Coordinates of C-alpha atoms and ligand atoms in Angstrom, one line a residue:
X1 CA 16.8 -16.9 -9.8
X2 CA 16.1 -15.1 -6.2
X3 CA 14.3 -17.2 -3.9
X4 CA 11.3 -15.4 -2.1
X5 CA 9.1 -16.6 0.6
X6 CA 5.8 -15.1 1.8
X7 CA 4.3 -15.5 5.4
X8 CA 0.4 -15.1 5.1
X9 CA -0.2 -16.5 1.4
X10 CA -3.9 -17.7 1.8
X11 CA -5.0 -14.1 2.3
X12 CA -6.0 -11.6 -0.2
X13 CA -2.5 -9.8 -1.2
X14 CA -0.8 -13.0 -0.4
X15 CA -3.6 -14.6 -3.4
X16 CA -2.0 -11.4 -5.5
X17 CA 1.4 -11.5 -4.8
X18 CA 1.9 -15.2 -5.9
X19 CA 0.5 -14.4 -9.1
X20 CA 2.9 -11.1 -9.9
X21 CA 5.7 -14.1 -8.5
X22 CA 4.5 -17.2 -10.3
X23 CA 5.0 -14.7 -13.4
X24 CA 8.0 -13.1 -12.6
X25 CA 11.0 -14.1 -14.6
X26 CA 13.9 -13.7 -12.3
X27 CA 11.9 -15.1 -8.8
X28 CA 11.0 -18.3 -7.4
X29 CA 8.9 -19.3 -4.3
X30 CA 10.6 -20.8 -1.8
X31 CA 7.6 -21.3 0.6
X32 CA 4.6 -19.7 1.5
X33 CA 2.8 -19.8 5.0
X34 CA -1.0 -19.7 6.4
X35 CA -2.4 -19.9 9.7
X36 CA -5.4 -21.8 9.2
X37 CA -4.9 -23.2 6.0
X38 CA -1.6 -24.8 6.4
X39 CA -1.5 -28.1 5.7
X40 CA -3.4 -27.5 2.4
X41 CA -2.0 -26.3 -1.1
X42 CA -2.6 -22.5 -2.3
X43 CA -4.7 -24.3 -5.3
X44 CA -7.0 -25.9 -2.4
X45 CA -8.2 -22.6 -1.5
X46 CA -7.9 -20.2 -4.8
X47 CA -8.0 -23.2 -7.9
X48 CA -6.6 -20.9 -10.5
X49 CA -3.3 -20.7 -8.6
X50 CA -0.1 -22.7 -8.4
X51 CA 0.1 -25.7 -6.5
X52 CA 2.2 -24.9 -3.6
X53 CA 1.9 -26.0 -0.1
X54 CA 0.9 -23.9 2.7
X55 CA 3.0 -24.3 5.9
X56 CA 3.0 -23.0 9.2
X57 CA 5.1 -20.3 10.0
X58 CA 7.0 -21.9 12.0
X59 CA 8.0 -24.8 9.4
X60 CA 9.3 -21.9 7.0
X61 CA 13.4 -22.7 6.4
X62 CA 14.8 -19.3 5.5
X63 CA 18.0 -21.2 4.0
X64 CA 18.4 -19.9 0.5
X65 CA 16.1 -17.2 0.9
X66 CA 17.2 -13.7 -0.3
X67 CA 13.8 -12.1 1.0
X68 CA 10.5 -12.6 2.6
X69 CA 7.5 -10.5 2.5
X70 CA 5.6 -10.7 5.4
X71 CA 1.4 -10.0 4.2
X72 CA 0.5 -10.9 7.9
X73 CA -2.6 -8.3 9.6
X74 CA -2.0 -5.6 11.7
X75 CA -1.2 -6.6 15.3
X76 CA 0.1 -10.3 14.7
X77 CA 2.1 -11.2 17.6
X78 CA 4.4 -13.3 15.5
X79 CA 5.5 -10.3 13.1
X80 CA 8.6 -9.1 15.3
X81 CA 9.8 -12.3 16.2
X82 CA 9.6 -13.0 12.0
X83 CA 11.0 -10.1 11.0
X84 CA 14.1 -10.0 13.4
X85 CA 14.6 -14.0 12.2
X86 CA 14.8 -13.3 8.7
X87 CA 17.4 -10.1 9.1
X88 CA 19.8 -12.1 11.5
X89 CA 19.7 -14.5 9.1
X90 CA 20.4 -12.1 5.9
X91 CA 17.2 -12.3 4.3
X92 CA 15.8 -8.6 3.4
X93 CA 12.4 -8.5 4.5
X94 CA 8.9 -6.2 2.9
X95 CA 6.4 -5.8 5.1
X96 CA 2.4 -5.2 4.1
X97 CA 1.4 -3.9 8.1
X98 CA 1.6 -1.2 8.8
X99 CA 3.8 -2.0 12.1
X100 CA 6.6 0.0 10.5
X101 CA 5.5 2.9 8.5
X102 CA 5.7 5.6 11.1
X103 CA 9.4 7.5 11.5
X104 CA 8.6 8.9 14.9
X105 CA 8.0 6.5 17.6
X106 CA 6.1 9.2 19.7
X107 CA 4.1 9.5 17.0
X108 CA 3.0 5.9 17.0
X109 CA 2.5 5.8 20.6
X110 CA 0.2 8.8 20.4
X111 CA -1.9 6.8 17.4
X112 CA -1.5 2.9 18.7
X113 CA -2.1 3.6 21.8
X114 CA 1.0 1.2 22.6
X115 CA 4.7 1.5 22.3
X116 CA 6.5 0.8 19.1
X117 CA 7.1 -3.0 19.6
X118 CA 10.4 -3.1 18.4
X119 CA 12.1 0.6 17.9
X120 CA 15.6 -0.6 16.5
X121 CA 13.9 -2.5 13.5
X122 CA 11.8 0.6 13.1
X123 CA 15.2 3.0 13.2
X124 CA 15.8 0.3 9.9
X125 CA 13.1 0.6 8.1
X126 CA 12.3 2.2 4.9
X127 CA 9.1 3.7 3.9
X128 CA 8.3 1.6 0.6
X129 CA 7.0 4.0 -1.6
X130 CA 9.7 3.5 -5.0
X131 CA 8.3 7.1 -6.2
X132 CA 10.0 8.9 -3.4
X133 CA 12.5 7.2 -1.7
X134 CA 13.9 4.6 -4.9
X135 CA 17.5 5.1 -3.7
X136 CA 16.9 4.2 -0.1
X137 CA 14.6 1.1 -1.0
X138 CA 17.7 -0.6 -3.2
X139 CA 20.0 -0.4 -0.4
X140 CA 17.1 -1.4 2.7
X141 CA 17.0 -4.4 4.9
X142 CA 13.9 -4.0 6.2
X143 CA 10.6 -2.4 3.9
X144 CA 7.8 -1.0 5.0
X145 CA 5.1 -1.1 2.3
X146 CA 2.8 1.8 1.5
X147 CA -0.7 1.5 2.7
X148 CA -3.6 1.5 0.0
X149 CA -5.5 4.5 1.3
X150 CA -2.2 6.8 2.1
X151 CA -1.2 6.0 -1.7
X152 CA -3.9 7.6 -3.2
X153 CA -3.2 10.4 -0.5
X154 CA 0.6 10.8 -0.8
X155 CA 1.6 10.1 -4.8
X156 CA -1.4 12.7 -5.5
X157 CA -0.1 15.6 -3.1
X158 CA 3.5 15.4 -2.9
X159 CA 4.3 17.5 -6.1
X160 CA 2.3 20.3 -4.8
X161 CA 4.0 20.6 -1.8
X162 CA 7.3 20.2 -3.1
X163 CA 6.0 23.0 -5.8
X164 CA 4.5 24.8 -2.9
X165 CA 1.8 25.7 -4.6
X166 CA -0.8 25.1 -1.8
X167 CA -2.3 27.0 0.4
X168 CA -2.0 26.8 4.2
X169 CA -5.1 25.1 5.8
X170 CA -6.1 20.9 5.7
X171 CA -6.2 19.2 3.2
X172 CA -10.1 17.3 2.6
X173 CA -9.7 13.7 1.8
X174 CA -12.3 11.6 0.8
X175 CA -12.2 8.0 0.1
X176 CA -13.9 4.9 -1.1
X177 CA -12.5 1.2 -1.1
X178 CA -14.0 -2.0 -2.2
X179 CA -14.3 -4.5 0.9
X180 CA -10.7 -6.0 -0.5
X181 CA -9.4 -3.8 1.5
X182 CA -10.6 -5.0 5.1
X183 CA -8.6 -8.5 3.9
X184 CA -10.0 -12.3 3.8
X185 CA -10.8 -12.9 7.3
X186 CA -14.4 -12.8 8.4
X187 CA -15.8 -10.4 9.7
X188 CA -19.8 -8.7 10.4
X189 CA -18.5 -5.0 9.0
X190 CA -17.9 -6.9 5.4
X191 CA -20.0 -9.3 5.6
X192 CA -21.7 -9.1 2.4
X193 CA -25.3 -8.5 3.7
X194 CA -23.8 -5.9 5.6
X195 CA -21.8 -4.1 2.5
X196 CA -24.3 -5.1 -0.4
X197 CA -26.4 -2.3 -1.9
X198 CA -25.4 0.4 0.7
X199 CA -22.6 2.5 0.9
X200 CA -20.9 3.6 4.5
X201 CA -18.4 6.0 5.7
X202 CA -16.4 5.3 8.8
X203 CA -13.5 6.6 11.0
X204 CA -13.8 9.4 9.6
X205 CA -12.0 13.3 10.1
X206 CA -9.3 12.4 12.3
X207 CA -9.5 8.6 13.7
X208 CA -8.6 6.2 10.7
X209 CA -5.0 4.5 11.5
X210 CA -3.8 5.3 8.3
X211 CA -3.9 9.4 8.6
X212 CA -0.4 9.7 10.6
X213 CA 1.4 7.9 7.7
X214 CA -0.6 10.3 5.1
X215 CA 0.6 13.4 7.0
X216 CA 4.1 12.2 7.7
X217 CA 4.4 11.9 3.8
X218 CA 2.9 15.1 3.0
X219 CA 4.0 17.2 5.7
X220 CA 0.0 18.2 5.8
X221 CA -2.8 18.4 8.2
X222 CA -5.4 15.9 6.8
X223 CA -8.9 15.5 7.3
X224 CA -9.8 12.0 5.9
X225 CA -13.1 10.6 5.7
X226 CA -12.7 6.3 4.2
X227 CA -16.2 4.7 3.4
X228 CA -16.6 1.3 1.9
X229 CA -17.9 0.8 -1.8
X230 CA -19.3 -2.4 -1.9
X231 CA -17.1 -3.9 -4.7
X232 CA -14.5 -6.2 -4.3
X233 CA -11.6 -4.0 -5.0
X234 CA -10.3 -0.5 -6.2
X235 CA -9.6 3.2 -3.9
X236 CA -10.8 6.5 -5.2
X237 CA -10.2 9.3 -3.5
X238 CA -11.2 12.5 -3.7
X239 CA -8.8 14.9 -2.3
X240 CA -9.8 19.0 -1.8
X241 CA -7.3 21.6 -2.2
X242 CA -6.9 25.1 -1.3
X243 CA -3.7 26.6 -3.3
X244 CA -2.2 29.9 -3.2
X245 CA -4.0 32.8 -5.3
X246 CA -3.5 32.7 -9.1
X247 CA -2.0 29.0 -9.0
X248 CA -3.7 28.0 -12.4
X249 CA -4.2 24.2 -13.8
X250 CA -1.1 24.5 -15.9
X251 CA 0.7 25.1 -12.6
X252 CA -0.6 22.0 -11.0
X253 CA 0.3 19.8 -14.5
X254 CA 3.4 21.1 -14.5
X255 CA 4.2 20.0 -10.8
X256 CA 3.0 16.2 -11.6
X257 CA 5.9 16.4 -14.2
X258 CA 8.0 14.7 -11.5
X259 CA 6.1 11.7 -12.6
X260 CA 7.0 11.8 -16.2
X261 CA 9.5 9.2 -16.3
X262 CA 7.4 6.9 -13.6
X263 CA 6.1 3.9 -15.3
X264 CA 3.0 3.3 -12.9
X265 CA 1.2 7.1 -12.2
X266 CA -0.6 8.3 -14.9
X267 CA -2.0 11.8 -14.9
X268 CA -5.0 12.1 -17.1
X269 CA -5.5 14.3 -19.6
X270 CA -7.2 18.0 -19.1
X271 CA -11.0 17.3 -18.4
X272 CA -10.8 13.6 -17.5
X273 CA -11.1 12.0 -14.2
X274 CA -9.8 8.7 -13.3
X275 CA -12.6 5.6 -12.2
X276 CA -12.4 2.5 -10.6
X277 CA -12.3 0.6 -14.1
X278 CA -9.1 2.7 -15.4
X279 CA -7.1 0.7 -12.8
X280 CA -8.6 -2.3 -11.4
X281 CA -6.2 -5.3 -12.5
X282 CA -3.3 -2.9 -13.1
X283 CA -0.3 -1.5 -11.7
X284 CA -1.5 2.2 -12.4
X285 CA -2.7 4.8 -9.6
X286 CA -4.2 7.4 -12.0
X287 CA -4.4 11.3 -11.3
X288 CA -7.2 13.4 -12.5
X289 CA -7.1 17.5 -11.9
X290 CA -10.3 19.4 -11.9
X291 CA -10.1 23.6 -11.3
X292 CA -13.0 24.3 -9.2
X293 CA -12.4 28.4 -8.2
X294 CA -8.9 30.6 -7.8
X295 CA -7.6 29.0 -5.4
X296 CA -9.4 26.0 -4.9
X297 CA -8.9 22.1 -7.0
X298 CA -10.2 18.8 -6.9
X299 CA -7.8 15.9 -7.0
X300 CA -9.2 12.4 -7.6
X301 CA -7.0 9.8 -7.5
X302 CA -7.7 5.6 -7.8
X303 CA -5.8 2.6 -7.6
X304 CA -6.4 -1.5 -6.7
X305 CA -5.5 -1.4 -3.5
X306 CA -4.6 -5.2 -3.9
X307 CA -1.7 -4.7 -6.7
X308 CA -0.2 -1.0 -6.6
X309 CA -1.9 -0.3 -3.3
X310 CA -0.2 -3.7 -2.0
X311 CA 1.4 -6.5 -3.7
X312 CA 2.4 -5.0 -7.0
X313 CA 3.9 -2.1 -5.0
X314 CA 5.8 -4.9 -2.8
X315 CA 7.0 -6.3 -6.0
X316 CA 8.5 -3.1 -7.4
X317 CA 10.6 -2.5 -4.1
X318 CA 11.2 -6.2 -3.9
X319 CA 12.6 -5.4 -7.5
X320 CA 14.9 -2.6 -6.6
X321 CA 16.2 -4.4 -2.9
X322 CA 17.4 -7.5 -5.6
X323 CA 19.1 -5.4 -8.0
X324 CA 16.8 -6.2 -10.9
X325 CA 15.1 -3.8 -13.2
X326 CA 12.1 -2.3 -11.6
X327 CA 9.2 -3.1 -13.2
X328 CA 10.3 -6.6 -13.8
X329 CA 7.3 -8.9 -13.8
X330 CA 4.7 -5.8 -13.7
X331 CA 3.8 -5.2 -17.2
Ligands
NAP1 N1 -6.2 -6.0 1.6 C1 -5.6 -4.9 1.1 O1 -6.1 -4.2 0.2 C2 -4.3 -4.3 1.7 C3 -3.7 -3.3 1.1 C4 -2.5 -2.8 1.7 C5 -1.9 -3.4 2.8 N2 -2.6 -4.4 3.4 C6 -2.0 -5.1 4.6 O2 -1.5 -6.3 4.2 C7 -1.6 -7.2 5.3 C8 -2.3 -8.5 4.8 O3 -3.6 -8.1 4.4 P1 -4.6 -9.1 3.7 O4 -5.8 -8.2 3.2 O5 -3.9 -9.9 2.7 O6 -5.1 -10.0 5.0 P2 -5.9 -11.4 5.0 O7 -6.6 -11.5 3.7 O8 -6.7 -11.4 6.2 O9 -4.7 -12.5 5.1 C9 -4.0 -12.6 6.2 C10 -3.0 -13.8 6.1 O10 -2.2 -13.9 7.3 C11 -2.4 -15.2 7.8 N3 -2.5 -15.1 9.3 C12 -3.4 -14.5 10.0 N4 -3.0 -14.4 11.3 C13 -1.9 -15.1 11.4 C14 -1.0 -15.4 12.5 N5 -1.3 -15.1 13.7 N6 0.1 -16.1 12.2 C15 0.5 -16.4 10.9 N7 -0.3 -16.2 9.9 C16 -1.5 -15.5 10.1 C17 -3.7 -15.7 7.2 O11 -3.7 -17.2 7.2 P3 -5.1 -18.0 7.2 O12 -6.0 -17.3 6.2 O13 -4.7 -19.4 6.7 O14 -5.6 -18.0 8.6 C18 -3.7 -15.1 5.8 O15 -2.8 -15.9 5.0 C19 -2.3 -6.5 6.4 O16 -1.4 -6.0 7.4 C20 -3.0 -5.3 5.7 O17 -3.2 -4.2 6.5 C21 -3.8 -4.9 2.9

């Protein structure tokens, strides 16, 4: 058995990633940590779950750990100072933030505003997405896991660049995610009389944190418009494409045949168009294709941002870093 631990279990992917793990054949948890909840057990907080104790990060003993996975938010001071423990100690470390998912350190500057806080694990890192970089991910130290809103962006377009079937131009993105996205922690913007029965966009064209990592992917320029659905969990986007003259739909199939051997993208058949419901609970992102004009498609792509968009996704390259089969523990 592989011994895991994971720092920020008492929120919302931590909930979902010790379920994939207390399932998971070849995996056992070593510990799990919380902030504000540690001193309690994981069932104190979410009943259905395994009785393990929460700690404080600083009680976690990485001895016998192979790897962590750190499901921490964006901009916790304690992330680096984690992260560098774990590798000088040989544990192999996946992290949800997205502290490590952009290649060019300018380009990180330019969007956070901030220097990278730590360059040399950055030069490490490997961009966890098992669809495109599979090879890299079994030999990484250091995993940065895809966001939920570039997932739906990147798995969707990266066939038709690499076909080169589209046009030149940006690409329209247009998403909706359940408040599960935003995480546990309390806040006005999901409160729920704030999300209930209304529907919201925000950051939207060129502001949202997440668009570098989309266009680093992709090699596009993106316009990408998020709102918030108010469900608890589940992305769909709705991505508009300009391709070159005469590209027709069998064209566009025929480029998502790169995914025929994946076990978790589905492309839908001719005329169908994937919903919320299709995924939610699963492991699947699912592709729909809709012709509009010559020259012009609509993508629609949807996935729970809490299992492939997240912990599932974590699970698959925690898979591949082990040595074990990939989809071990995810169907
Ligand atoms: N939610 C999603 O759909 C999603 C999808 C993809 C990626 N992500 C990324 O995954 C990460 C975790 O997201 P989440 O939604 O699970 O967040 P969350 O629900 O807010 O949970 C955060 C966890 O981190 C702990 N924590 C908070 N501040 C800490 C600190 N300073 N030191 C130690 N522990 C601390 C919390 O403990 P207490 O609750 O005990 O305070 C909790 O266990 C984020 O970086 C997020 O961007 C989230």
């Amino acid at each position: 058995m592989a011994r895991v631990g994971i720092y920020g279990a008492s929120g919302y992917t931590g909930f979902e990633l010790i379920k994939l793990l207390d399932r998971h054949p070849e995996v056992e948890i070593a510990f799990a940590t919380a902030r504000s909840a540690a001193g309690k057990s994981l069932s104190d907080i979410f009943p259905t779950l395994i009785d393990q104790p929460l700690v404080a990060a600083e009680q976690a003993d990485l001895r016998g750990v192979d790897l962590i996975f750190t499901c921490l938010p964006h901009n916790t001071p304690e992330l680096i100072p984690l992260v560098q423990a774990a590798l000088d100690a040989g544990v192999k470390v996946i992290d949800f933030s997205d502290t490590f998912r952009l290649d060019d350190l300018d380009t990180y500057t330019r969007w956070r505003k901030q220097n990278h806080p730590a360059p040399e694990l950055q030069r490490a890192a490997v961009y966890g997405l098992p669809e495109l970089y599979r090879e890299r991910i079994r030999k990484a130290r250091l995993v940065a896991n895809t966001g939920c809103y570039p997932l739906t962006a990147i798995l969707p377009l990266h066939p038709l660049v690499k076909a080169d079937l589209l046009a030149a131009g940006p690409v329209i993105i247009d998403s909706k995610s359940g408040v599960s996205g935003a995480g546990r922690s309390l806040s006005l913007k999901t409160h729920f009389g704030e999300t209930h029965e209304t529907f919201s966009a925000y950051s939207v064209g060129r502001t949202h944190r997440h668009l570098p990592e989309m266009e680093q992917e992709t090699g596009l320029h993106i316009i990408f418009s998020p709102h918030l659905l108010p469900v608890y969990r589940g992305i769909l986007s709705t991505l508009y494409i300009n391709t070159k003259p005469g590209v027709r739909v069998a064209d566009v199939r025929e480029a998502y045949g790169v995914y025929a051997s994946e076990p978790f993208v589905r492309l839908l058949p001719e005329g169908r168009l994937p919903e919320l419901r299709h995924v939610v609970g699963s492991m699947n992102l699912a592709i729909g294709v809709q012709p509009v004009e010559d020259g012009c498609f609509i993508l629609v792509a949807c996935v729970d941002n809490l299992i492939k968009g997240a912990s599932g996704q974590a699970v698959q390259s925690m898979n591949l870093m082990l040595g074990m089969e990939e989809t071990t523990g995810l169907r």
